[in-house]
Coordinates of C-alpha atoms in Angstrom, one line a residue:
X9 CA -102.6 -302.9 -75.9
X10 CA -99.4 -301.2 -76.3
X11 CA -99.6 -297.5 -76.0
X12 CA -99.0 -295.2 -78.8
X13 CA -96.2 -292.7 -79.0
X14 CA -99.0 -289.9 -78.9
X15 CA -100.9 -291.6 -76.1
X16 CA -97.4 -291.7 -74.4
X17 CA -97.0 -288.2 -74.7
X18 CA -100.8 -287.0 -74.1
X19 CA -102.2 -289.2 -72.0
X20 CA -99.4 -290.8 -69.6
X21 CA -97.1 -287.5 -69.9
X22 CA -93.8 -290.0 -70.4
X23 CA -91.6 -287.4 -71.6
X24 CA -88.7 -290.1 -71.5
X25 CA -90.4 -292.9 -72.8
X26 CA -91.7 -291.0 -75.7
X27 CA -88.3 -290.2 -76.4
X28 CA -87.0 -293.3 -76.4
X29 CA -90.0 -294.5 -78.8
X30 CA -89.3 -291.8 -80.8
X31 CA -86.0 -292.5 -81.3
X32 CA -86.4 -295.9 -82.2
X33 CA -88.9 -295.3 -84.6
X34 CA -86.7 -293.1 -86.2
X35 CA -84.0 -295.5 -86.6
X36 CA -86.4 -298.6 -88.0
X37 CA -88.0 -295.9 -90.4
X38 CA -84.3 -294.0 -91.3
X39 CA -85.8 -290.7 -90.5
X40 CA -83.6 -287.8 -90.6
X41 CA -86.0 -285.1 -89.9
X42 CA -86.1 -284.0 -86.5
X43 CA -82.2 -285.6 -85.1
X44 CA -80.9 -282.5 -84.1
X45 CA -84.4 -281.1 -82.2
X46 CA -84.3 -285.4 -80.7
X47 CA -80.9 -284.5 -79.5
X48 CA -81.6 -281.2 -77.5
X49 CA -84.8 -282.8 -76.3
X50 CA -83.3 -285.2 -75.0
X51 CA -80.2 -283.3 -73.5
X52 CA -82.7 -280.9 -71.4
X53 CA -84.6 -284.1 -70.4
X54 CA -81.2 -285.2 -68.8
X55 CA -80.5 -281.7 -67.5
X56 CA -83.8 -281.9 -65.6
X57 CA -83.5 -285.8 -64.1
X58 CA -79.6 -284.9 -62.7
X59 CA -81.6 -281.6 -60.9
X60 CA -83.3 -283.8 -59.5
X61 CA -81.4 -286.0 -58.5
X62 CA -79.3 -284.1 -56.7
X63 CA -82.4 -282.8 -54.7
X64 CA -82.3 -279.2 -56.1
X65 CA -86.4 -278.1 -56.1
X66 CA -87.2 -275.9 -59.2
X67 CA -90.2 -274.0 -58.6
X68 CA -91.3 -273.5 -62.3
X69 CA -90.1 -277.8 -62.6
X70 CA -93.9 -278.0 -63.7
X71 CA -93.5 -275.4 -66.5
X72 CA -90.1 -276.8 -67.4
X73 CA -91.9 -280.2 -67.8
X74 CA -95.2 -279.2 -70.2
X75 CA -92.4 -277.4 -72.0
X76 CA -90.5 -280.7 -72.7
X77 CA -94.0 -282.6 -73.1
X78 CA -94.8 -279.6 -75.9
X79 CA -91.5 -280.0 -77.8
X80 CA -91.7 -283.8 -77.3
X81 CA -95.0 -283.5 -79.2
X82 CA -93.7 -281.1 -81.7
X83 CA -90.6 -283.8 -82.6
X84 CA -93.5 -286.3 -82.7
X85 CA -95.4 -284.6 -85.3
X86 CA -92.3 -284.1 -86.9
X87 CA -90.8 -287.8 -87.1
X88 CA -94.3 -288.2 -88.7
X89 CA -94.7 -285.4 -91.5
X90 CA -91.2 -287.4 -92.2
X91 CA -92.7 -290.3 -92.6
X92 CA -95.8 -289.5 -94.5
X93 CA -93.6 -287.6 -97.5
X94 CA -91.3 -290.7 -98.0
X95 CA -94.3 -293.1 -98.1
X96 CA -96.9 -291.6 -99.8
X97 CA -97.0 -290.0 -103.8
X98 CA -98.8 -287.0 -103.5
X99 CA -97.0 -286.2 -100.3
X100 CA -93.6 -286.9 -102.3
X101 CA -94.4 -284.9 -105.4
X102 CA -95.4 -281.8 -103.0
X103 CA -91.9 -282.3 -101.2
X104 CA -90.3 -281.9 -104.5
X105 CA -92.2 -279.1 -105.9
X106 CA -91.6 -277.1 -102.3
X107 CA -87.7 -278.0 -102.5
X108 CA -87.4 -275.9 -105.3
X109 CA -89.6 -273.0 -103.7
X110 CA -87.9 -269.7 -102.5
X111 CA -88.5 -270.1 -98.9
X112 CA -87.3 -265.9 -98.2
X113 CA -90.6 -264.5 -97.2
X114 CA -89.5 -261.1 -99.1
X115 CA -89.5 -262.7 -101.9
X116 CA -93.5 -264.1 -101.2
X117 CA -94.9 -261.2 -99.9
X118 CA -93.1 -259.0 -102.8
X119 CA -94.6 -261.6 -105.7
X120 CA -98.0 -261.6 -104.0
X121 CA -98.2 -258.1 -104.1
X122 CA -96.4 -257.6 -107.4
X123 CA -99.2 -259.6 -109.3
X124 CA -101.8 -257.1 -107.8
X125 CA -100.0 -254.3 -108.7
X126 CA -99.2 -255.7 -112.5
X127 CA -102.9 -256.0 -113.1
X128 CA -103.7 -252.8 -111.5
X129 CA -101.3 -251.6 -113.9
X130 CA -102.6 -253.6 -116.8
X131 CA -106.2 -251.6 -116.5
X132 CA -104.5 -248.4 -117.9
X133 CA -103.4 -250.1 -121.2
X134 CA -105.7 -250.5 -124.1
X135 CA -108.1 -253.6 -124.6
X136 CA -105.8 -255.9 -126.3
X137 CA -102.5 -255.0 -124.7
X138 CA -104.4 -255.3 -121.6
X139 CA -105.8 -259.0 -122.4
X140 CA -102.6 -260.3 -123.0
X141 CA -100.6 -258.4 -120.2
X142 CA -103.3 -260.1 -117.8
X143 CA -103.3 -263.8 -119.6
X144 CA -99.7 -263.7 -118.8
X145 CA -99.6 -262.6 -115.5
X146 CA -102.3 -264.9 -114.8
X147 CA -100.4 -268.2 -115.9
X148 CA -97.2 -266.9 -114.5
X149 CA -98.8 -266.3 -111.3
X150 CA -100.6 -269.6 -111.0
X151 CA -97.7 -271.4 -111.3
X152 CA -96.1 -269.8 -107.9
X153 CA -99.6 -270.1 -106.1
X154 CA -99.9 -273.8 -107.0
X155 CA -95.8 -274.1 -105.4
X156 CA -96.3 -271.7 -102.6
X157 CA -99.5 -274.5 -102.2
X158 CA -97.6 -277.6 -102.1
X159 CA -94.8 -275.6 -100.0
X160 CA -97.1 -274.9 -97.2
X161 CA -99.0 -277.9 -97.2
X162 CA -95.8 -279.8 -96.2
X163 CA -94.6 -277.6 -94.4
X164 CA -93.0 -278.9 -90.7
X165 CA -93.9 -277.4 -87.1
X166 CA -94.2 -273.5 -87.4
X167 CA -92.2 -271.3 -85.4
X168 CA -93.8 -268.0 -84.0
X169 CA -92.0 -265.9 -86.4
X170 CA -93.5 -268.4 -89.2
X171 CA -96.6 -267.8 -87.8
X172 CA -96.6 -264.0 -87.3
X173 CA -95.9 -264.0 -91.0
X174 CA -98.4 -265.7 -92.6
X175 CA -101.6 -264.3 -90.4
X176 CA -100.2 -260.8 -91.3
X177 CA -99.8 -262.4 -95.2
X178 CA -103.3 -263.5 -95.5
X179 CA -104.8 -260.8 -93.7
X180 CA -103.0 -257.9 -95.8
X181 CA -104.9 -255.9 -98.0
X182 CA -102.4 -255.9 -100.7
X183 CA -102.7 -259.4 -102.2
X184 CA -105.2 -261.0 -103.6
X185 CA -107.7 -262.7 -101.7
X186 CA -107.8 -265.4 -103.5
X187 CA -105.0 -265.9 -102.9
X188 CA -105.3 -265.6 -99.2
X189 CA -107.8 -268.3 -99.3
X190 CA -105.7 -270.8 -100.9
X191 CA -102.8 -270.4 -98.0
X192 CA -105.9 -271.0 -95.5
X193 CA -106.5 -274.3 -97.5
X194 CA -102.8 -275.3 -98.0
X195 CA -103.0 -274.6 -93.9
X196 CA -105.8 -276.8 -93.7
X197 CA -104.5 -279.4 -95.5
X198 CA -101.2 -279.3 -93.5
X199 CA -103.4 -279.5 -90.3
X200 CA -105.3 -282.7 -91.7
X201 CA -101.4 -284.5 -92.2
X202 CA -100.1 -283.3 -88.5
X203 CA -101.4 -281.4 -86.2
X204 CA -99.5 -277.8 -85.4
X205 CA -100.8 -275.9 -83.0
X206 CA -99.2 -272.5 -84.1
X207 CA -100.8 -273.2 -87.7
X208 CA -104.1 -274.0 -86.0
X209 CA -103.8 -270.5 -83.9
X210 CA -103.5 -268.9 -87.5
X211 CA -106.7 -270.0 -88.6
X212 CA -108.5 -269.4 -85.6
X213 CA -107.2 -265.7 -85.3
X214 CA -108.1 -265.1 -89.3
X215 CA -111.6 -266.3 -88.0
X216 CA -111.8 -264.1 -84.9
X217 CA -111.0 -261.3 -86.3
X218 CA -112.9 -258.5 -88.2
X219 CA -112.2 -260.8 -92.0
X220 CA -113.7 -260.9 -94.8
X221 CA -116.3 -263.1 -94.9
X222 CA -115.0 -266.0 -97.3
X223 CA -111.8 -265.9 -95.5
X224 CA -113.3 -266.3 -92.1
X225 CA -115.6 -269.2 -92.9
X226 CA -113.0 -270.9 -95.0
X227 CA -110.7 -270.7 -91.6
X228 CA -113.2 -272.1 -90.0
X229 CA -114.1 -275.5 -91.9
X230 CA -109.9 -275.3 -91.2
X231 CA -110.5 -275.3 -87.4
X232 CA -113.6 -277.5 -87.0
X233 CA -111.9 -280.3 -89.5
X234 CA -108.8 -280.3 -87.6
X235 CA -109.7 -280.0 -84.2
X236 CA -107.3 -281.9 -82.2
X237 CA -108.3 -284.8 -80.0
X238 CA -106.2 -284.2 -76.1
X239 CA -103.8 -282.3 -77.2
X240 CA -105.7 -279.8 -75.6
X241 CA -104.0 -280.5 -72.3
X242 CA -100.6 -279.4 -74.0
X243 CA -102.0 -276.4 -75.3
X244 CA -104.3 -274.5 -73.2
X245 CA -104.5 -271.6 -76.3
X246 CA -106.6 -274.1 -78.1
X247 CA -109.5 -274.6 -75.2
X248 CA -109.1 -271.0 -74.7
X249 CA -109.9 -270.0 -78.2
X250 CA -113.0 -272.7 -77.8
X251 CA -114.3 -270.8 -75.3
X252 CA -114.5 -267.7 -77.0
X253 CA -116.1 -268.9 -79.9
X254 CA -118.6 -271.2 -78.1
X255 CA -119.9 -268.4 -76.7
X256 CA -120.2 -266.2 -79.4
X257 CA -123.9 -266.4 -80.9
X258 CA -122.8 -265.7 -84.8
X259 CA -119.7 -268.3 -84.4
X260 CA -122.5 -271.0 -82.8
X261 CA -124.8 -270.4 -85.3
X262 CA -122.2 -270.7 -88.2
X263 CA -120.9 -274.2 -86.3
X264 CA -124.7 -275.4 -86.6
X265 CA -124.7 -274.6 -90.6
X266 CA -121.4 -276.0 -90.9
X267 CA -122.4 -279.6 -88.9
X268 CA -125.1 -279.3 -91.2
X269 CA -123.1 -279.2 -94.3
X270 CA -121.0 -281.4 -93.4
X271 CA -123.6 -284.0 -92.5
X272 CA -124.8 -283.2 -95.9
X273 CA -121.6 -283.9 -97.4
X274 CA -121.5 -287.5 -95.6
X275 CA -124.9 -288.1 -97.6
X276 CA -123.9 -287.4 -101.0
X277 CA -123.0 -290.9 -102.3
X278 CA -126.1 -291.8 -100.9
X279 CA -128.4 -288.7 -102.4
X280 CA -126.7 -289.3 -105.8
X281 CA -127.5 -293.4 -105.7
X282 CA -131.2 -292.2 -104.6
X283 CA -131.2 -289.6 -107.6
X284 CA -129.9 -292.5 -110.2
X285 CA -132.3 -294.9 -108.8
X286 CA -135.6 -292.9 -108.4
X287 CA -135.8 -289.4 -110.4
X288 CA -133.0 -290.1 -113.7
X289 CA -135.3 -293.4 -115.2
X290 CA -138.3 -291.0 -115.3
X291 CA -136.5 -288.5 -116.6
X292 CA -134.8 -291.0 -119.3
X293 CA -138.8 -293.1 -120.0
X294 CA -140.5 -289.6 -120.7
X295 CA -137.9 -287.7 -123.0
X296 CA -140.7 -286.9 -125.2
X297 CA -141.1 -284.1 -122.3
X298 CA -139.4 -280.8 -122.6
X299 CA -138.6 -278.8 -119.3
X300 CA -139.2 -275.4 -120.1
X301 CA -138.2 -272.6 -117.1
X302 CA -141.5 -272.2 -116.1
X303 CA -143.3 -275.6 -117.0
X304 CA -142.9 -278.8 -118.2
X305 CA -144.7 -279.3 -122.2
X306 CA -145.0 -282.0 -124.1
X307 CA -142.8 -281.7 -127.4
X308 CA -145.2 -283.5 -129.5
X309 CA -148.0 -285.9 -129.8
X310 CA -146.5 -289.6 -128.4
X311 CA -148.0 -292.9 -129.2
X312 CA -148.3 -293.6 -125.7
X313 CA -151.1 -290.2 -126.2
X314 CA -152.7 -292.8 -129.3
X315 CA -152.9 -295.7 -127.5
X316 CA -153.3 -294.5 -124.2
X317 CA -155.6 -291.2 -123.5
X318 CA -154.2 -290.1 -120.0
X319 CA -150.5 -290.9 -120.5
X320 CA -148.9 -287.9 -120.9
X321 CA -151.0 -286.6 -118.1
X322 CA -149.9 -289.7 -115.9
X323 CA -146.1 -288.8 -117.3
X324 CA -146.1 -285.0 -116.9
X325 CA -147.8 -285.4 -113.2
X326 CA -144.8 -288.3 -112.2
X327 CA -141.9 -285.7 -113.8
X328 CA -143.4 -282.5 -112.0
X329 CA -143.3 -285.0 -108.8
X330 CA -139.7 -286.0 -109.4
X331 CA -138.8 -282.6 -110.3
X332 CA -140.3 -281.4 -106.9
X333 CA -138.3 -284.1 -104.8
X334 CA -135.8 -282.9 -106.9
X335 CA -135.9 -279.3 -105.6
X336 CA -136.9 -280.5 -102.5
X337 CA -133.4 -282.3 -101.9
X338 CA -131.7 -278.9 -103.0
X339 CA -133.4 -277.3 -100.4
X340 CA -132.5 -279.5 -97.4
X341 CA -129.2 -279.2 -98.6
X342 CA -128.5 -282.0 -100.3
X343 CA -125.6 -281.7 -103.4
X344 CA -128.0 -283.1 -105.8
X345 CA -124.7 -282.7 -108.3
X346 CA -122.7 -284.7 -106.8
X347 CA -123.4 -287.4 -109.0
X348 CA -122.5 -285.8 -112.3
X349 CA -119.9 -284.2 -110.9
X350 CA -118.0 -286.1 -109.0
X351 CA -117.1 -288.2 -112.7
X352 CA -115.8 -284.6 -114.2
X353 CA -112.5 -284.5 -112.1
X354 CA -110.0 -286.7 -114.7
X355 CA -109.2 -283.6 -116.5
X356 CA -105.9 -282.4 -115.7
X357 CA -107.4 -278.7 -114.5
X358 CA -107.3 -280.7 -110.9
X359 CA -103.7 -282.8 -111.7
X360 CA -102.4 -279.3 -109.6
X361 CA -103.4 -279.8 -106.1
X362 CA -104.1 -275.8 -105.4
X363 CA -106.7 -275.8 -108.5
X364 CA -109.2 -278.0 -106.0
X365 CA -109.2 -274.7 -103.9
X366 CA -109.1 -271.9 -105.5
X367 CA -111.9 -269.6 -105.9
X368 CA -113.9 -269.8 -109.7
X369 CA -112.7 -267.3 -111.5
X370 CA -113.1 -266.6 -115.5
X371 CA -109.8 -265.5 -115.8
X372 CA -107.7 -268.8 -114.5
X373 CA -105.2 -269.4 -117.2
X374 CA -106.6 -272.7 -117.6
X375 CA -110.3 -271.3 -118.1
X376 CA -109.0 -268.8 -120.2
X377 CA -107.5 -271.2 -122.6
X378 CA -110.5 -272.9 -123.0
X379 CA -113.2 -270.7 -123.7
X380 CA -114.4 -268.6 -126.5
X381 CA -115.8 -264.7 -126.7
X382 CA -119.1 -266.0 -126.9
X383 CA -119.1 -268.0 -123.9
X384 CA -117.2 -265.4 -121.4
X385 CA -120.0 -263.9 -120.4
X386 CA -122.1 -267.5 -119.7
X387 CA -118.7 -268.0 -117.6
X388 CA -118.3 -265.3 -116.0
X389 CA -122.1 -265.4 -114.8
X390 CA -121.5 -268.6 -113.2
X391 CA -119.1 -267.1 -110.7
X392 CA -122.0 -264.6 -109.1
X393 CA -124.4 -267.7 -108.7
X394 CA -123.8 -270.0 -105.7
X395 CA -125.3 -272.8 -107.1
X396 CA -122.0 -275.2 -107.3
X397 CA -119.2 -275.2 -105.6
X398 CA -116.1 -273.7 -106.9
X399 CA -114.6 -277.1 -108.0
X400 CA -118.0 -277.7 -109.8
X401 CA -117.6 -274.6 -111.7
X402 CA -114.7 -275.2 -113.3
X403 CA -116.4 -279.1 -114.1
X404 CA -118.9 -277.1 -115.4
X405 CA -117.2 -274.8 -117.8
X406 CA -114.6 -277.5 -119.1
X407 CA -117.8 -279.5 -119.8
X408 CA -119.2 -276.9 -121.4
X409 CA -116.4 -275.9 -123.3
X410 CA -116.3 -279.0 -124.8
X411 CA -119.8 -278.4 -126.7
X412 CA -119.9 -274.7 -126.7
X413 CA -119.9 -274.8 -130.8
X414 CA -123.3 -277.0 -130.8
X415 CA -124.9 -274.4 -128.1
X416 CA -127.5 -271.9 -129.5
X417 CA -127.1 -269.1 -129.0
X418 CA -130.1 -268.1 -127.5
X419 CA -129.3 -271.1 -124.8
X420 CA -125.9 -268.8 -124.0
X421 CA -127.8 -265.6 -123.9
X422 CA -130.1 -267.6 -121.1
X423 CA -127.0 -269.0 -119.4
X424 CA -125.2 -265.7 -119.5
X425 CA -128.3 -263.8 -117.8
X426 CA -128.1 -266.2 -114.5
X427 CA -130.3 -268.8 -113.4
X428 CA -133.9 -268.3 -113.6
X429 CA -137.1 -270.7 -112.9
X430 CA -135.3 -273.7 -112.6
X431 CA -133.3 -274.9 -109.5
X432 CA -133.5 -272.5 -106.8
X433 CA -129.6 -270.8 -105.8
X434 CA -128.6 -268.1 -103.8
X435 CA -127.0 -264.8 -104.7
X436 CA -123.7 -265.0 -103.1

């Protein structure tokens, strides 16, 4: 089989017959990105082979040569991104959104900071000016976090002044951190389209150093899901980096839980298919059965009770069962929402690509909009629970929104005081 242009460059270390692939890929695909860099690439490649023909020894000729290999990678990855925004939509859209984006990192770091300083400023005002000073800056704010998104995630190979910014960016105490997080998930993201070993070096330094804790673990589901395979050989900083953390006990100990969830994740068609299958139809057959927090009662006398005498013991015994598997899935880590979920993400919350990411919070422009006085405090409860995921949250709440006039309002005051008795969550 016919070697790939990566396998070219990592495996056989061709530098000039990468080039030459490259180069013809370029032209078959009409690729722009990356001429110029293909162009002194290739001119230093030349530069090298007359030095040695002429017999003149270098005695750094091996360093010379990973360099070319690294760059030759680097215009790889780049002929690629190229590739990947002409061909596919979501890729397209993102390079049209970050077209218009003010690249002058001034002018990010001063509107990331400005938004934490208009709401810091907003707390001095009275109630309602302060409401509506904060609704604004909120939608206002989310529109440039959803660009700045789209703008990093296609963003090309990083350059170490690139790179120096945005570790000091998302480390700095003077912007939001969720914010921070979404640029580790736009990184991510970028990571999971072509590889960058500058962007990778980001993450893992957020991770290695003293972070907070949702930004460190966050970079690390970064690191672990775009590992590279060989490139390690071009870039010893990523095996060194390895190292440290393999022998780290905490960082081992958060790989384990993260294998774990991840192998969980892998399950979750399946889990759901087994909930649908097994625990809903009982559910569904006894819903003359109301689930209290504490118990499960029977809501009034059934005929099945007439005609049979030890039905409704047969049917609370088979729901307490199912409810127990139930709990027991939860446990093990199993995303026994995933089902119900999963069919919840048409609405047009997630039509802006930096919304899957972001942290829950009440006060997103879009939750805002949605929900009423008398269901702020059942939403904002929902974001000091770690029962769902953030994405699930928001589900949640535009679900809920959507029958929060038919809701009693003793069923709010529950919501609103945190879960209790049913399904088991931790406190985040």
């Amino acid at each position: 089989m016919k070697p790939t242009i990566k396998d070219t460059i990592v495996i056989d270390r061709n530098v000039g017959e990468a080039l030459r692939m490259l180069e013809k890929r370029m032209a078959e695909l009409h690729l722009s990105a990356g001429k110029d860099m293909l162009e002194v690439v290739k001119a230093d490649y030349q530069l090298m082979l007359d030095c040695f023909e002429r017999g003149i020894q270098d005695p750094n000729g091996d360093e010379v040569y990973m360099d070319l290999l690294r760059r030759t990678y680097n215009l790889y990855n780049t002929v690629r991104l190229d590739s990947i925004l002409n061909r596919r939509v979501s890729f397209s859209q993102a390079k049209a959104i970050a077209y218009s984006f003010s690249k002058d990192k001034d002018s990010i770091v001063s509107t990331l900071e400005g938004y934490v300083q208009d709401c810091a400023m907003a707390s001095l005002l009275d109630e309602t000016e302060q409401k509506e000073v904060i609704k604004k800056a909120n939608a206002v704010h989310q529109q440039y976090v959803e660009r700045l998104f789209n703008y990093i995630m296609v963003s090309g190979q990083w350059s170490d002044e690139t790179t120096s910014f945005y570790l000091s960016l998302i480390q700095s105490p003077t912007i939001d951190q969720n914010d921070a997080q979404v640029i580790i998930s736009a990184i991510t993201i970028s990571l999971l389209t072509v590889f960058d070993v500058n962007k990778w070096l980001v993450l893992a330094a957020i991770y290695e150093n003293n972070n907070p804790m949702r930004l460190r673990h966050r970079a690390l589901v970064g690191i672990m899901l775009s590992l590279p395979e060989g490139e390690h050989v071009l870039f010893p900083e990523v095996k060194s980096v390895l190292q440290r953390v393999f022998t780290n006990e905490e960082a081992r100990r958060e790989l384990v839980e993260l294998q774990m969830n991840m192998y969980y994740c892998s399950h979750a068609e399946a889990d759901s298919a087994e909930i649908e299958r097994d625990i809903m139809p009982t559910f569904v057959k006894n819903n003359n059965l109301k689930i209290t927090p504490i118990s499960i009662e029977e809501k009034e006398e059934s005929i099945d009770d007439i005609l049979d005498y030890g039905a409704t013991d047969r049917n609370l015994d088979e729901m307490e069962a199912k409810m127990k598997k139930l709990r027991d899935m939860q446990m093990s880590g199993s995303d026994i929402f995933f089902g119900g979920f999963s069919k919840t993400k048409q609405c047009s919350f997630f039509y802006q690509i930096s919304n899957w990411f972001v942290p829950f919070y009440p006060d997103h422009p879009y939750v805002a909009n949605l929900i009423d006085a008398s269901l702020y405090d059942v939403v904002r409860s929902l974001s000091l629970y770690g029962t769902f995921c953030d994405s699930d949250v928001y589900s949640f709440v535009f679900s809920l929104s959507a029958i929060s006039n038919q809701l009693p309002d003793n069923v709010k005051e529950m919501m609103a005081n945190g879960p209790s008795g049913g399904m088991p969550c931790d406190v985040d």
